[in-house]
Coordinates of C-alpha atoms in Angstrom, one line a residue:
X827 CA 189.1 -9.5 -42.6
X828 CA 190.5 -7.1 -40.0
X829 CA 187.1 -6.2 -38.2
X830 CA 186.1 -10.2 -38.1
X831 CA 189.3 -10.3 -35.9
X832 CA 188.5 -7.6 -33.8
X833 CA 184.9 -8.8 -33.3
X834 CA 187.0 -12.5 -32.4
X835 CA 189.4 -10.1 -30.2
X836 CA 186.4 -8.4 -28.3
X837 CA 184.5 -11.6 -27.5
X838 CA 187.4 -13.9 -26.8
X839 CA 190.4 -11.3 -25.3
X840 CA 188.5 -8.1 -23.9
X841 CA 185.0 -10.8 -23.0
X842 CA 182.4 -8.0 -23.8
X843 CA 179.0 -8.9 -23.6
X844 CA 177.2 -10.6 -26.8
X845 CA 175.1 -7.3 -26.7
X846 CA 177.8 -4.9 -26.8
X847 CA 180.6 -6.8 -29.2
X848 CA 177.0 -6.8 -31.7
X849 CA 176.8 -3.1 -31.5
X850 CA 180.4 -2.6 -32.4
X851 CA 180.4 -4.7 -35.7
X852 CA 176.9 -2.9 -36.6
X853 CA 178.4 0.3 -35.9
X854 CA 181.9 -0.5 -38.3
X855 CA 179.6 -2.0 -40.7
X856 CA 177.6 1.4 -41.0
X857 CA 180.9 3.4 -41.5
X858 CA 181.8 0.8 -44.1
X859 CA 178.6 1.1 -46.3
X860 CA 178.9 5.0 -46.0
X861 CA 182.6 4.9 -47.2
X862 CA 181.9 2.6 -50.3
X863 CA 178.7 5.0 -51.1
X864 CA 180.7 8.6 -50.5
X865 CA 184.2 7.7 -51.3
X866 CA 184.4 4.3 -52.9
X867 CA 186.4 3.2 -50.1
X868 CA 185.6 -0.2 -48.8
X869 CA 188.1 -0.9 -46.8
X870 CA 187.9 1.2 -43.2
X871 CA 191.4 0.7 -42.4
X872 CA 193.1 3.0 -44.8
X873 CA 190.6 6.5 -44.2
X874 CA 191.2 9.7 -42.7
X875 CA 189.6 11.9 -40.1
X876 CA 187.6 14.1 -43.2
X877 CA 186.3 10.8 -43.7
X878 CA 184.9 9.8 -40.5
X879 CA 183.9 13.9 -40.2
X880 CA 181.7 13.3 -42.7
X881 CA 180.0 10.5 -41.4
X882 CA 179.4 12.3 -38.2
X883 CA 178.1 15.3 -40.1
X884 CA 175.3 12.7 -42.1
X885 CA 174.4 11.1 -38.5
X886 CA 173.7 14.6 -37.5
X887 CA 171.6 15.4 -40.7
X888 CA 169.9 12.1 -39.8
X889 CA 169.1 13.5 -35.9
X890 CA 170.9 10.9 -34.3
X891 CA 171.4 12.4 -31.0
X892 CA 175.1 13.5 -29.6
X893 CA 175.1 10.8 -27.3
X894 CA 174.4 8.0 -30.1
X895 CA 177.0 9.6 -32.3
X896 CA 179.5 9.3 -29.5
X897 CA 178.8 5.7 -29.4
X898 CA 179.5 5.0 -32.8
X899 CA 182.3 6.9 -32.9
X900 CA 184.0 5.0 -29.6
X901 CA 183.2 2.1 -31.7
X902 CA 185.6 3.3 -34.6
X903 CA 188.2 4.4 -31.9
X904 CA 188.4 0.8 -30.2
X905 CA 188.9 -0.3 -33.8
X906 CA 191.7 1.5 -34.7
X907 CA 193.3 0.9 -31.6
X908 CA 193.1 -2.5 -32.3
X909 CA 194.6 -2.1 -35.7
X910 CA 197.3 -0.1 -34.0
X911 CA 197.7 -3.2 -31.4
X912 CA 198.3 -5.9 -34.0
X913 CA 200.3 -3.3 -36.4
X914 CA 198.5 -2.6 -39.3
X915 CA 198.4 1.1 -38.9
X916 CA 200.2 3.4 -37.3
X917 CA 198.3 6.7 -36.3
X918 CA 194.7 6.4 -35.3
X919 CA 192.8 8.9 -37.7
X920 CA 190.5 9.9 -34.6
X921 CA 193.5 10.6 -32.8
X922 CA 192.5 14.0 -32.1
X923 CA 188.9 13.9 -32.3
X924 CA 187.3 15.4 -29.8
X925 CA 183.7 14.1 -28.0
X926 CA 179.9 16.3 -29.1
X927 CA 178.9 17.5 -26.1
X928 CA 176.1 15.8 -24.5
X929 CA 173.9 17.1 -21.4
X930 CA 174.5 15.6 -18.1
X931 CA 172.3 12.7 -17.6
X932 CA 171.1 13.0 -14.0
X933 CA 168.8 9.8 -12.6
X934 CA 166.8 10.3 -9.7
X935 CA 167.1 7.5 -7.1
X936 CA 164.0 6.2 -4.8
X937 CA 164.1 7.9 -1.4
X938 CA 164.4 5.8 1.7
X939 CA 160.8 6.1 2.4
X940 CA 159.8 4.9 -1.0
X941 CA 162.1 1.7 -0.6
X942 CA 160.6 1.2 2.4
X943 CA 157.1 1.8 1.5
X944 CA 157.7 -1.1 -1.4
X945 CA 159.5 -3.3 0.9
X946 CA 157.3 -3.1 3.8
X947 CA 153.8 -1.3 3.0
X948 CA 153.1 -3.1 -0.5
X949 CA 151.2 -6.2 -0.5
X950 CA 153.1 -9.1 -2.9
X951 CA 151.2 -12.1 -3.8
X952 CA 151.4 -14.8 -1.5
X953 CA 152.6 -17.1 -4.0
X954 CA 156.0 -18.1 -6.1
X955 CA 155.2 -15.1 -8.6
X956 CA 155.1 -13.0 -5.7
X957 CA 157.7 -14.5 -3.3
X958 CA 160.1 -13.9 -6.3
X959 CA 159.5 -10.8 -7.6
X960 CA 160.1 -9.1 -4.1
X961 CA 163.1 -11.0 -3.9
X962 CA 164.1 -9.2 -7.4
X963 CA 163.1 -5.7 -6.0
X964 CA 165.2 -6.4 -2.7
X965 CA 168.1 -8.3 -4.1
X966 CA 168.6 -5.5 -6.5
X967 CA 168.0 -2.7 -3.8
X968 CA 170.2 -4.2 -1.0
X969 CA 172.9 -5.3 -3.1
X970 CA 173.2 -3.2 -6.3
X971 CA 173.8 -5.8 -8.6
X972 CA 173.4 -5.7 -12.2
X973 CA 169.7 -6.7 -13.9
X974 CA 172.2 -9.2 -16.3
X975 CA 174.1 -10.2 -12.9
X976 CA 171.0 -10.9 -11.2
X977 CA 169.0 -13.0 -14.4
X978 CA 172.9 -15.0 -14.6
X979 CA 172.8 -16.0 -10.9
X980 CA 173.6 -19.6 -9.9
X981 CA 172.2 -22.1 -7.5
X982 CA 175.8 -22.9 -7.1
X983 CA 177.1 -19.6 -6.6
X984 CA 174.8 -18.3 -3.1
X985 CA 175.4 -19.9 0.0
X986 CA 172.1 -18.3 2.0
X987 CA 173.4 -20.1 5.3
X988 CA 176.5 -18.0 5.2
X989 CA 174.9 -15.0 4.0
X990 CA 177.2 -14.3 0.6
X991 CA 176.6 -14.5 -3.3
X992 CA 178.9 -14.8 -5.7
X993 CA 178.2 -12.5 -8.9
X994 CA 179.7 -12.2 -12.4
X995 CA 180.2 -9.3 -13.8
X996 CA 181.4 -7.6 -16.9
X997 CA 184.3 -8.7 -18.7
X998 CA 183.6 -11.8 -16.5
X999 CA 184.7 -10.5 -13.2
X1000 CA 183.8 -12.1 -9.9
X1001 CA 183.2 -10.5 -7.1
X1002 CA 181.6 -11.6 -3.8
X1003 CA 178.6 -9.6 -2.4
X1004 CA 177.0 -10.0 1.5
X1005 CA 173.2 -10.6 2.2
X1006 CA 171.5 -8.6 4.6
X1007 CA 169.5 -10.8 7.1
X1008 CA 166.1 -9.9 5.5
X1009 CA 167.3 -11.4 2.1
X1010 CA 168.7 -14.3 3.7
X1011 CA 164.8 -14.9 4.9
X1012 CA 163.4 -14.5 1.9
X1013 CA 166.0 -16.3 -0.3
X1014 CA 165.1 -19.0 1.9
X1015 CA 161.0 -18.8 1.4
X1016 CA 161.9 -18.2 -2.2
X1017 CA 163.8 -21.5 -2.8
X1018 CA 161.3 -23.2 -1.0
X1019 CA 158.9 -22.2 -3.2
X1020 CA 160.7 -22.9 -6.1
X1021 CA 160.7 -26.1 -5.4
X1022 CA 157.5 -26.2 -6.3
X1023 CA 158.0 -25.2 -9.8
X1024 CA 157.9 -28.3 -12.1
X1025 CA 161.5 -28.9 -13.5
X1026 CA 163.4 -26.8 -11.2
X1027 CA 165.3 -29.2 -10.2
X1028 CA 167.2 -29.5 -13.6
X1029 CA 168.0 -25.6 -13.6
X1030 CA 171.0 -24.4 -11.6
X1031 CA 170.2 -20.4 -12.3
X1032 CA 168.4 -19.1 -9.2
X1033 CA 165.2 -17.0 -10.8
X1034 CA 162.8 -18.7 -12.8
X1035 CA 159.6 -18.1 -14.8
X1036 CA 156.4 -19.7 -13.1
X1037 CA 156.5 -22.3 -16.5
X1038 CA 160.2 -23.3 -14.7
X1039 CA 162.6 -21.6 -17.4
X1040 CA 165.0 -18.9 -16.8
X1041 CA 164.0 -15.7 -16.1
X1042 CA 164.6 -13.3 -18.8
X1043 CA 165.6 -9.1 -18.4
X1044 CA 162.4 -7.8 -19.6
X1045 CA 160.6 -9.5 -17.3
X1046 CA 162.9 -8.2 -14.5
X1047 CA 162.7 -4.6 -16.0
X1048 CA 158.4 -5.3 -15.6
X1049 CA 158.4 -6.9 -12.0
X1050 CA 160.8 -3.4 -11.1
X1051 CA 158.8 -1.5 -13.2
X1052 CA 155.6 -2.2 -11.4
X1053 CA 156.3 -2.3 -8.1
X1054 CA 158.5 1.1 -8.2
X1055 CA 155.4 2.7 -9.8
X1056 CA 153.3 2.0 -6.9
X1057 CA 154.9 4.3 -4.8
X1058 CA 156.0 6.9 -7.6
X1059 CA 155.4 8.8 -10.2
X1060 CA 159.4 8.8 -11.3
X1061 CA 159.9 8.3 -15.3
X1062 CA 162.4 6.2 -14.8
X1063 CA 161.5 3.2 -12.6
X1064 CA 164.1 0.3 -13.9
X1065 CA 166.3 -2.1 -12.2
X1066 CA 169.4 0.1 -13.0
X1067 CA 167.6 2.8 -10.8
X1068 CA 167.8 0.8 -7.7
X1069 CA 171.3 0.0 -8.7
X1070 CA 171.6 4.0 -8.2
X1071 CA 169.4 4.3 -5.3
X1072 CA 171.8 1.5 -3.5
X1073 CA 175.2 3.5 -4.2
X1074 CA 173.2 6.6 -3.6
X1075 CA 171.7 5.8 0.0
X1076 CA 175.1 4.2 0.9
X1077 CA 177.1 7.3 0.4
X1078 CA 174.3 9.2 2.0
X1079 CA 175.2 7.3 5.0
X1080 CA 179.0 7.6 4.8
X1081 CA 180.2 4.8 3.1
X1082 CA 183.6 4.9 1.8
X1083 CA 183.5 5.6 -2.0
X1084 CA 186.0 2.7 -2.5
X1085 CA 183.7 0.6 -0.9
X1086 CA 181.0 1.6 -3.1
X1087 CA 183.3 1.0 -6.4
X1088 CA 183.9 -2.9 -5.0
X1089 CA 180.3 -3.6 -4.3
X1090 CA 179.6 -2.0 -7.5
X1091 CA 182.0 -3.8 -9.4
X1092 CA 183.3 -1.1 -11.2
X1093 CA 186.6 -1.1 -13.1
X1094 CA 187.6 2.3 -12.0
X1095 CA 186.6 5.1 -9.5
X1096 CA 185.0 7.5 -11.9
X1097 CA 182.4 5.2 -12.9
X1098 CA 181.2 5.5 -8.9
X1099 CA 181.9 9.2 -9.0
X1100 CA 178.9 9.5 -11.2
X1101 CA 176.4 8.9 -7.6
X1102 CA 177.9 11.2 -5.9
X1103 CA 175.7 14.3 -6.6
X1104 CA 173.2 13.1 -4.8
X1105 CA 175.0 12.8 -1.5
X1106 CA 176.8 15.9 -1.8
X1107 CA 173.3 17.2 -1.9
X1108 CA 172.4 15.2 0.7
X1109 CA 175.2 16.8 2.5
X1110 CA 174.5 20.5 1.8
X1111 CA 171.2 19.7 3.4
X1112 CA 172.7 18.4 6.3
X1113 CA 174.7 21.3 6.8
X1114 CA 172.3 23.6 6.4
X1115 CA 170.3 22.6 8.8
X1116 CA 172.9 21.9 11.3
X1117 CA 175.6 24.4 11.1
X1118 CA 174.8 27.1 13.7
X1119 CA 175.7 30.1 11.7
X1120 CA 172.6 28.9 9.5
X1121 CA 170.7 29.8 12.9
X1122 CA 171.7 33.8 12.6

């Protein structure tokens, strides 16, 4: 009963995305199955840390990565925190648990030259799909919005004349973002092309497939991956890398970290600080080239 209440809590009160709720639920079901098969304890509310530790050992033996194991344990942590909140338990069995060490994940952003090649040198088809795809790439890079935010962008949240878009982020948190002049022109061109798509007048979502349906996240990934692949051999060529590139380029140009945090829709500065390592590298380069002591 507590698990179903927890799932409802995540959906309705915490307003987590559906995929996140499904992942949490799956982790709890997996742990419950492990308990019932190995400890004869089908009720996961009553376990102690020795049971959790045994599950971690099994996950390691099953060759799960430390990152995956930490994610699963995070689901348990959230569940036991919920049980404390509703008074079912006093102390979480994971109170003194320490996460497994994971290698630092360094994502390499695209350079300004690479982005300029995509936006000014690579030819996009002069039709609905070509205009749409160029808008997708430029919007992701120029605003740093998430892929899901782009997919769910509505016409009612778009003001081309004022150069503003309203984005619905994580946990239904709204933020308003400015549009560059080039984006305003591209939006105007796209909306003109969009009118020619059959059934488009019935859909409030901005981005459509050529069949007139709302686009989906996989399509956005394919578009971005294709065009980034034309200018670079980097392994990661995803919408998230464009978000990473957006943040890095702003910070390299001297943007305030708090401002970048607001533009990205992060809840805390800690999330934004992962983008600063590239800025520090850029500052080191400028320092080496500019400081008079380096010339001696």
